[in-house]
Amino acid sequence: LQADPDVGVVEADERRIRQVVFNLLSNAAKFTPDGGSVIVSSARINGEVRVSVSDTGPGIAADDQARIFEEFQQTDAGARQLEGTGLGLALSKRLIELHGGRIWVESELGEGSMFTFALPAGSS
C-alpha cells in the first residue's frame, strides 16, 4: 500500500467505491502469479484523487485495453481463468463515471498492468 497521506477528501458513495477497489484488487490477485506483487497507491493530482492498482501479471495487449471495459468482454487470459463474467470492469467504469470520474489501464504484455481511477477531490 502506497497511500499519500495528503490525498484529502472525496465525496462519493463509499460502498460503490469500495466495490470498484475490490473488483480491481480481485483481478490483480487473479492474474498475478505466485511470487508476484500487487500495489495499491493513491495520490492527489490536479484536483483529482487517483487510486491505482498495479500488478506483475501477464499484462494486457493494446488491442484489448479499451474493450475490457465493455460488458461481457475478457482477454484471452481472462477467458482461460474460467472465472468471472466480464462485467467487473464494465461495472467499475460505470460507477466511477457516475461519480464524475474516469478509469483507465496502462499495460504491456509481459509487464503487468496498472488500473487507475480518478475522482474529483473535495475541498480540504
Backbone as JSON Lines, residues from 0, in Angstrom:
{"i":0,"aa":"L","n":[0.85,-1.17,0.0],"ca":[0.0,0.0,0.0],"c":[0.89,1.23,0.0]}
{"i":1,"aa":"Q","n":[0.65,2.12,-0.94],"ca":[1.42,3.37,-1.03],"c":[0.42,4.52,-1.05]}
{"i":2,"aa":"A","n":[-0.12,4.85,0.11],"ca":[-1.14,5.89,0.21],"c":[-0.5,7.23,0.57]}
{"i":3,"aa":"D","n":[-0.78,8.22,-0.22],"ca":[-0.32,9.57,0.06],"c":[-1.15,10.12,1.22]}
{"i":4,"aa":"P","n":[-0.53,10.51,2.33],"ca":[-1.3,10.98,3.49],"c":[-2.0,12.32,3.23]}
{"i":5,"aa":"D","n":[-1.65,13.02,2.18],"ca":[-2.25,14.33,1.88],"c":[-3.31,14.26,0.79]}
{"i":6,"aa":"V","n":[-3.86,13.07,0.54],"ca":[-4.85,12.91,-0.53],"c":[-6.07,13.79,-0.28]}
{"i":7,"aa":"G","n":[-6.56,13.83,0.93],"ca":[-7.73,14.65,1.24],"c":[-9.03,13.86,1.1]}
{"i":8,"aa":"V","n":[-10.1,14.6,0.84],"ca":[-11.44,14.06,0.87],"c":[-12.02,13.91,-0.53]}
{"i":9,"aa":"V","n":[-12.8,12.85,-0.71],"ca":[-13.58,12.65,-1.92],"c":[-15.01,12.44,-1.48]}
{"i":10,"aa":"E","n":[-15.94,13.16,-2.11],"ca":[-17.35,12.93,-1.83],"c":[-17.84,11.86,-2.78]}
{"i":11,"aa":"A","n":[-18.21,10.69,-2.2],"ca":[-18.6,9.56,-3.04],"c":[-19.39,8.57,-2.2]}
{"i":12,"aa":"D","n":[-20.03,7.65,-2.89],"ca":[-20.73,6.55,-2.24],"c":[-19.68,5.52,-1.83]}
{"i":13,"aa":"E","n":[-19.42,5.44,-0.54],"ca":[-18.33,4.59,-0.03],"c":[-18.5,3.13,-0.47]}
{"i":14,"aa":"R","n":[-19.71,2.63,-0.43],"ca":[-19.96,1.24,-0.81],"c":[-19.62,0.99,-2.27]}
{"i":15,"aa":"R","n":[-19.96,1.92,-3.14],"ca":[-19.7,1.73,-4.57],"c":[-18.21,1.85,-4.88]}
{"i":16,"aa":"I","n":[-17.54,2.79,-4.24],"ca":[-16.1,2.93,-4.49],"c":[-15.35,1.74,-3.92]}
{"i":17,"aa":"R","n":[-15.8,1.24,-2.79],"ca":[-15.21,0.02,-2.22],"c":[-15.38,-1.14,-3.2]}
{"i":18,"aa":"Q","n":[-16.54,-1.22,-3.87],"ca":[-16.78,-2.26,-4.84],"c":[-15.81,-2.16,-6.02]}
{"i":19,"aa":"V","n":[-15.54,-0.95,-6.48],"ca":[-14.58,-0.75,-7.57],"c":[-13.19,-1.21,-7.14]}
{"i":20,"aa":"V","n":[-12.76,-0.79,-5.95],"ca":[-11.44,-1.2,-5.46],"c":[-11.37,-2.72,-5.34]}
{"i":21,"aa":"F","n":[-12.43,-3.32,-4.81],"ca":[-12.48,-4.78,-4.68],"c":[-12.37,-5.45,-6.05]}
{"i":22,"aa":"N","n":[-13.08,-4.94,-7.05],"ca":[-13.0,-5.51,-8.4],"c":[-11.57,-5.44,-8.93]}
{"i":23,"aa":"L","n":[-10.94,-4.29,-8.77],"ca":[-9.57,-4.13,-9.28],"c":[-8.59,-5.03,-8.54]}
{"i":24,"aa":"L","n":[-8.75,-5.12,-7.21],"ca":[-7.88,-5.99,-6.43],"c":[-8.1,-7.47,-6.77]}
{"i":25,"aa":"S","n":[-9.34,-7.85,-6.96],"ca":[-9.65,-9.25,-7.31],"c":[-9.0,-9.62,-8.64]}
{"i":26,"aa":"N","n":[-9.12,-8.74,-9.63],"ca":[-8.49,-9.0,-10.92],"c":[-6.98,-9.09,-10.79]}
{"i":27,"aa":"A","n":[-6.4,-8.16,-10.05],"ca":[-4.94,-8.16,-9.9],"c":[-4.47,-9.45,-9.23]}
{"i":28,"aa":"A","n":[-5.17,-9.87,-8.18],"ca":[-4.78,-11.09,-7.48],"c":[-4.96,-12.32,-8.38]}
{"i":29,"aa":"K","n":[-6.03,-12.33,-9.16],"ca":[-6.32,-13.47,-10.03],"c":[-5.24,-13.65,-11.1]}
{"i":30,"aa":"F","n":[-4.7,-12.54,-11.62],"ca":[-3.77,-12.63,-12.74],"c":[-2.3,-12.51,-12.33]}
{"i":31,"aa":"T","n":[-2.03,-12.28,-11.06],"ca":[-0.63,-12.18,-10.62],"c":[-0.14,-13.55,-10.2]}
{"i":32,"aa":"P","n":[0.95,-14.01,-10.8],"ca":[1.46,-15.35,-10.45],"c":[2.06,-15.37,-9.04]}
{"i":33,"aa":"D","n":[2.22,-16.57,-8.5],"ca":[2.88,-16.73,-7.21],"c":[4.23,-16.02,-7.25]}
{"i":34,"aa":"G","n":[4.54,-15.31,-6.19],"ca":[5.8,-14.56,-6.12],"c":[5.71,-13.18,-6.72]}
{"i":35,"aa":"G","n":[4.58,-12.85,-7.38],"ca":[4.38,-11.52,-7.96],"c":[3.91,-10.54,-6.89]}
{"i":36,"aa":"S","n":[3.55,-9.35,-7.3],"ca":[3.1,-8.37,-6.33],"c":[1.94,-7.55,-6.88]}
{"i":37,"aa":"V","n":[1.15,-7.04,-5.93],"ca":[0.05,-6.13,-6.21],"c":[0.27,-4.91,-5.32]}
{"i":38,"aa":"I","n":[0.2,-3.74,-5.92],"ca":[0.42,-2.49,-5.18],"c":[-0.8,-1.59,-5.36]}
{"i":39,"aa":"V","n":[-1.31,-1.07,-4.26],"ca":[-2.39,-0.08,-4.28],"c":[-1.78,1.25,-3.88]}
{"i":40,"aa":"S","n":[-2.03,2.27,-4.67],"ca":[-1.49,3.59,-4.35],"c":[-2.55,4.65,-4.56]}
{"i":41,"aa":"S","n":[-2.34,5.78,-3.9],"ca":[-3.25,6.92,-4.06],"c":[-2.44,8.2,-4.09]}
{"i":42,"aa":"A","n":[-2.99,9.19,-4.79],"ca":[-2.32,10.49,-4.89],"c":[-3.36,11.54,-5.26]}
{"i":43,"aa":"R","n":[-3.09,12.77,-4.91],"ca":[-3.91,13.9,-5.32],"c":[-3.14,14.63,-6.41]}
{"i":44,"aa":"I","n":[-3.74,14.69,-7.62],"ca":[-3.08,15.28,-8.77],"c":[-4.07,16.16,-9.51]}
{"i":45,"aa":"N","n":[-3.74,17.43,-9.68],"ca":[-4.56,18.35,-10.47],"c":[-6.04,18.32,-10.11]}
{"i":46,"aa":"G","n":[-6.35,18.4,-8.82],"ca":[-7.74,18.46,-8.38],"c":[-8.48,17.13,-8.41]}
{"i":47,"aa":"E","n":[-7.74,16.04,-8.59],"ca":[-8.34,14.71,-8.59],"c":[-7.65,13.85,-7.53]}
{"i":48,"aa":"V","n":[-8.39,12.89,-7.01],"ca":[-7.79,11.84,-6.22],"c":[-7.71,10.62,-7.13]}
{"i":49,"aa":"R","n":[-6.5,10.11,-7.27],"ca":[-6.27,8.95,-8.13],"c":[-5.9,7.75,-7.27]}
{"i":50,"aa":"V","n":[-6.53,6.64,-7.57],"ca":[-6.24,5.37,-6.9],"c":[-5.82,4.39,-7.99]}
{"i":51,"aa":"S","n":[-4.68,3.75,-7.77],"ca":[-4.15,2.8,-8.75],"c":[-3.95,1.44,-8.12]}
{"i":52,"aa":"V","n":[-4.21,0.41,-8.9],"ca":[-3.91,-0.97,-8.52],"c":[-2.99,-1.52,-9.61]}
{"i":53,"aa":"S","n":[-1.75,-1.82,-9.22],"ca":[-0.74,-2.33,-10.15],"c":[-0.45,-3.78,-9.83]}
{"i":54,"aa":"D","n":[-0.15,-4.56,-10.86],"ca":[0.2,-5.95,-10.65],"c":[1.35,-6.35,-11.56]}
{"i":55,"aa":"T","n":[1.91,-7.51,-11.26],"ca":[3.0,-8.05,-12.06],"c":[2.52,-9.27,-12.86]}
{"i":56,"aa":"G","n":[1.27,-9.2,-13.29],"ca":[0.67,-10.27,-14.09],"c":[1.13,-10.24,-15.53]}
{"i":57,"aa":"P","n":[0.38,-10.93,-16.4],"ca":[0.8,-11.11,-17.79],"c":[0.66,-9.86,-18.66]}
{"i":58,"aa":"G","n":[-0.04,-8.85,-18.18],"ca":[-0.26,-7.65,-18.97],"c":[-1.43,-7.83,-19.94]}
{"i":59,"aa":"I","n":[-1.8,-6.74,-20.58],"ca":[-2.96,-6.72,-21.48],"c":[-2.52,-6.12,-22.8]}
{"i":60,"aa":"A","n":[-2.83,-6.8,-23.88],"ca":[-2.47,-6.32,-25.22],"c":[-3.15,-4.98,-25.49]}
{"i":61,"aa":"A","n":[-2.49,-4.12,-26.24],"ca":[-3.03,-2.79,-26.56],"c":[-4.41,-2.9,-27.2]}
{"i":62,"aa":"D","n":[-4.63,-3.89,-28.05],"ca":[-5.91,-4.06,-28.74],"c":[-7.05,-4.39,-27.78]}
{"i":63,"aa":"D","n":[-6.73,-4.95,-26.62],"ca":[-7.76,-5.34,-25.66],"c":[-8.05,-4.28,-24.61]}
{"i":64,"aa":"Q","n":[-7.21,-3.27,-24.49],"ca":[-7.3,-2.35,-23.35],"c":[-8.6,-1.56,-23.3]}
{"i":65,"aa":"A","n":[-9.15,-1.11,-24.39],"ca":[-10.43,-0.39,-24.36],"c":[-11.58,-1.38,-24.24]}
{"i":66,"aa":"R","n":[-11.47,-2.5,-24.9],"ca":[-12.54,-3.49,-24.96],"c":[-12.86,-4.1,-23.6]}
{"i":67,"aa":"I","n":[-11.88,-4.24,-22.73],"ca":[-12.13,-4.91,-21.45],"c":[-13.05,-4.11,-20.53]}
{"i":68,"aa":"F","n":[-13.3,-2.85,-20.84],"ca":[-14.23,-2.05,-20.05],"c":[-15.66,-2.16,-20.56]}
{"i":69,"aa":"E","n":[-15.87,-2.98,-21.6],"ca":[-17.21,-3.22,-22.14],"c":[-17.8,-4.47,-21.49]}
{"i":70,"aa":"E","n":[-19.13,-4.53,-21.42],"ca":[-19.8,-5.67,-20.79],"c":[-19.49,-6.97,-21.52]}
{"i":71,"aa":"F","n":[-19.28,-8.02,-20.74],"ca":[-19.07,-9.39,-21.21],"c":[-17.8,-9.55,-22.05]}
{"i":72,"aa":"Q","n":[-16.83,-8.68,-21.86],"ca":[-15.58,-8.77,-22.6],"c":[-14.46,-9.21,-21.67]}
{"i":73,"aa":"Q","n":[-13.63,-10.1,-22.15],"ca":[-12.47,-10.57,-21.41],"c":[-11.31,-10.74,-22.38]}
{"i":74,"aa":"T","n":[-10.11,-10.69,-21.84],"ca":[-8.94,-11.02,-22.66],"c":[-8.87,-12.53,-22.78]}
{"i":75,"aa":"D","n":[-7.98,-13.02,-23.63],"ca":[-7.8,-14.47,-23.74],"c":[-7.37,-15.05,-22.39]}
{"i":76,"aa":"A","n":[-6.48,-14.35,-21.68],"ca":[-6.03,-14.82,-20.36],"c":[-7.21,-14.87,-19.39]}
{"i":77,"aa":"G","n":[-8.1,-13.9,-19.45],"ca":[-9.27,-13.89,-18.59],"c":[-10.21,-15.03,-18.89]}
{"i":78,"aa":"A","n":[-10.42,-15.32,-20.14],"ca":[-11.29,-16.42,-20.53],"c":[-10.7,-17.76,-20.08]}
{"i":79,"aa":"R","n":[-9.38,-17.89,-20.12],"ca":[-8.73,-19.14,-19.69],"c":[-8.86,-19.36,-18.18]}
{"i":80,"aa":"Q","n":[-9.08,-18.29,-17.41],"ca":[-9.23,-18.43,-15.95],"c":[-10.5,-19.17,-15.58]}
{"i":81,"aa":"L","n":[-11.47,-19.2,-16.51],"ca":[-12.75,-19.84,-16.28],"c":[-13.46,-19.28,-15.05]}
{"i":82,"aa":"E","n":[-13.21,-18.02,-14.76],"ca":[-13.87,-17.32,-13.67],"c":[-14.39,-16.01,-14.21]}
{"i":83,"aa":"G","n":[-15.41,-15.49,-13.59],"ca":[-15.89,-14.17,-13.93],"c":[-16.8,-14.16,-15.15]}
{"i":84,"aa":"T","n":[-17.47,-13.02,-15.29],"ca":[-18.46,-12.87,-16.35],"c":[-18.07,-11.8,-17.36]}
{"i":85,"aa":"G","n":[-16.99,-11.09,-17.08],"ca":[-16.65,-9.98,-17.95],"c":[-17.46,-8.74,-17.63]}
{"i":86,"aa":"L","n":[-17.97,-8.65,-16.41],"ca":[-18.78,-7.49,-16.0],"c":[-18.09,-6.59,-14.99]}
{"i":87,"aa":"G","n":[-17.06,-7.07,-14.3],"ca":[-16.43,-6.31,-13.23],"c":[-15.88,-4.96,-13.67]}
{"i":88,"aa":"L","n":[-15.13,-4.94,-14.76],"ca":[-14.55,-3.68,-15.22],"c":[-15.61,-2.76,-15.83]}
{"i":89,"aa":"A","n":[-16.61,-3.34,-16.51],"ca":[-17.7,-2.52,-17.06],"c":[-18.48,-1.85,-15.94]}
{"i":90,"aa":"L","n":[-18.78,-2.6,-14.88],"ca":[-19.48,-2.04,-13.74],"c":[-18.63,-0.98,-13.05]}
{"i":91,"aa":"S","n":[-17.35,-1.27,-12.88],"ca":[-16.44,-0.31,-12.25],"c":[-16.41,0.99,-13.04]}
{"i":92,"aa":"K","n":[-16.32,0.89,-14.34],"ca":[-16.3,2.08,-15.2],"c":[-17.57,2.89,-15.01]}
{"i":93,"aa":"R","n":[-18.71,2.21,-15.03],"ca":[-19.99,2.9,-14.87],"c":[-20.08,3.6,-13.51]}
{"i":94,"aa":"L","n":[-19.66,2.93,-12.44],"ca":[-19.72,3.52,-11.11],"c":[-18.81,4.74,-10.99]}
{"i":95,"aa":"I","n":[-17.61,4.63,-11.53],"ca":[-16.68,5.76,-11.46],"c":[-17.21,6.93,-12.28]}
{"i":96,"aa":"E","n":[-17.74,6.68,-13.46],"ca":[-18.27,7.76,-14.29],"c":[-19.5,8.42,-13.64]}
{"i":97,"aa":"L","n":[-20.32,7.64,-12.93],"ca":[-21.46,8.23,-12.21],"c":[-21.0,9.17,-11.1]}
{"i":98,"aa":"H","n":[-19.79,8.99,-10.63],"ca":[-19.21,9.88,-9.62],"c":[-18.44,11.05,-10.26]}
{"i":99,"aa":"G","n":[-18.54,11.19,-11.57],"ca":[-17.83,12.28,-12.25],"c":[-16.36,11.99,-12.49]}
{"i":100,"aa":"G","n":[-15.99,10.74,-12.43],"ca":[-14.59,10.36,-12.6],"c":[-14.34,9.61,-13.89]}
{"i":101,"aa":"R","n":[-13.15,9.01,-13.94],"ca":[-12.74,8.24,-15.12],"c":[-11.84,7.1,-14.65]}
{"i":102,"aa":"I","n":[-11.75,6.07,-15.49],"ca":[-10.93,4.9,-15.17],"c":[-10.2,4.48,-16.44]}
{"i":103,"aa":"W","n":[-8.97,3.99,-16.29],"ca":[-8.19,3.56,-17.43],"c":[-7.17,2.52,-17.01]}
{"i":104,"aa":"V","n":[-6.54,1.91,-18.0],"ca":[-5.5,0.92,-17.76],"c":[-4.26,1.3,-18.55]}
{"i":105,"aa":"E","n":[-3.11,1.04,-17.96],"ca":[-1.82,1.14,-18.63],"c":[-1.18,-0.24,-18.51]}
{"i":106,"aa":"S","n":[-0.8,-0.84,-19.64],"ca":[-0.29,-2.19,-19.59],"c":[0.49,-2.53,-20.85]}
{"i":107,"aa":"E","n":[1.42,-3.45,-20.69],"ca":[2.14,-4.06,-21.81],"c":[2.21,-5.55,-21.55]}
{"i":108,"aa":"L","n":[2.1,-6.31,-22.6],"ca":[2.2,-7.77,-22.45],"c":[3.52,-8.13,-21.79]}
{"i":109,"aa":"G","n":[3.44,-9.0,-20.81],"ca":[4.62,-9.45,-20.09],"c":[5.12,-8.49,-19.03]}
{"i":110,"aa":"E","n":[4.47,-7.34,-18.88],"ca":[4.96,-6.31,-17.96],"c":[3.98,-5.96,-16.85]}
{"i":111,"aa":"G","n":[2.84,-6.64,-16.77],"ca":[1.86,-6.32,-15.74],"c":[0.93,-5.21,-16.18]}
{"i":112,"aa":"S","n":[0.07,-4.79,-15.27],"ca":[-0.95,-3.78,-15.58],"c":[-1.11,-2.83,-14.42]}
{"i":113,"aa":"M","n":[-1.55,-1.62,-14.73],"ca":[-1.91,-0.65,-13.7],"c":[-3.27,-0.05,-14.07]}
{"i":114,"aa":"F","n":[-4.27,-0.34,-13.25],"ca":[-5.6,0.23,-13.4],"c":[-5.69,1.42,-12.48]}
{"i":115,"aa":"T","n":[-6.16,2.55,-13.0],"ca":[-6.26,3.79,-12.22],"c":[-7.64,4.37,-12.39]}
{"i":116,"aa":"F","n":[-8.22,4.84,-11.28],"ca":[-9.42,5.65,-11.4],"c":[-9.17,6.98,-10.71]}
{"i":117,"aa":"A","n":[-9.82,7.99,-11.25],"ca":[-9.68,9.35,-10.72],"c":[-11.07,9.9,-10.42]}
{"i":118,"aa":"L","n":[-11.18,10.52,-9.24],"ca":[-12.42,11.16,-8.83],"c":[-12.12,12.6,-8.46]}
{"i":119,"aa":"P","n":[-13.09,13.49,-8.65],"ca":[-12.86,14.89,-8.24],"c":[-12.55,14.96,-6.75]}
{"i":120,"aa":"A","n":[-11.51,15.69,-6.4],"ca":[-11.12,15.86,-4.99],"c":[-12.06,16.85,-4.32]}
{"i":121,"aa":"G","n":[-12.32,16.61,-3.05],"ca":[-13.09,17.56,-2.25],"c":[-12.24,18.75,-1.89]}
{"i":122,"aa":"S","n":[-12.84,19.71,-1.28],"ca":[-12.1,20.93,-0.88],"c":[-11.63,20.8,0.55]}
{"i":123,"aa":"S","n":[-10.47,20.17,0.71],"ca":[-9.91,20.06,2.06],"c":[-8.43,20.37,2.05]}
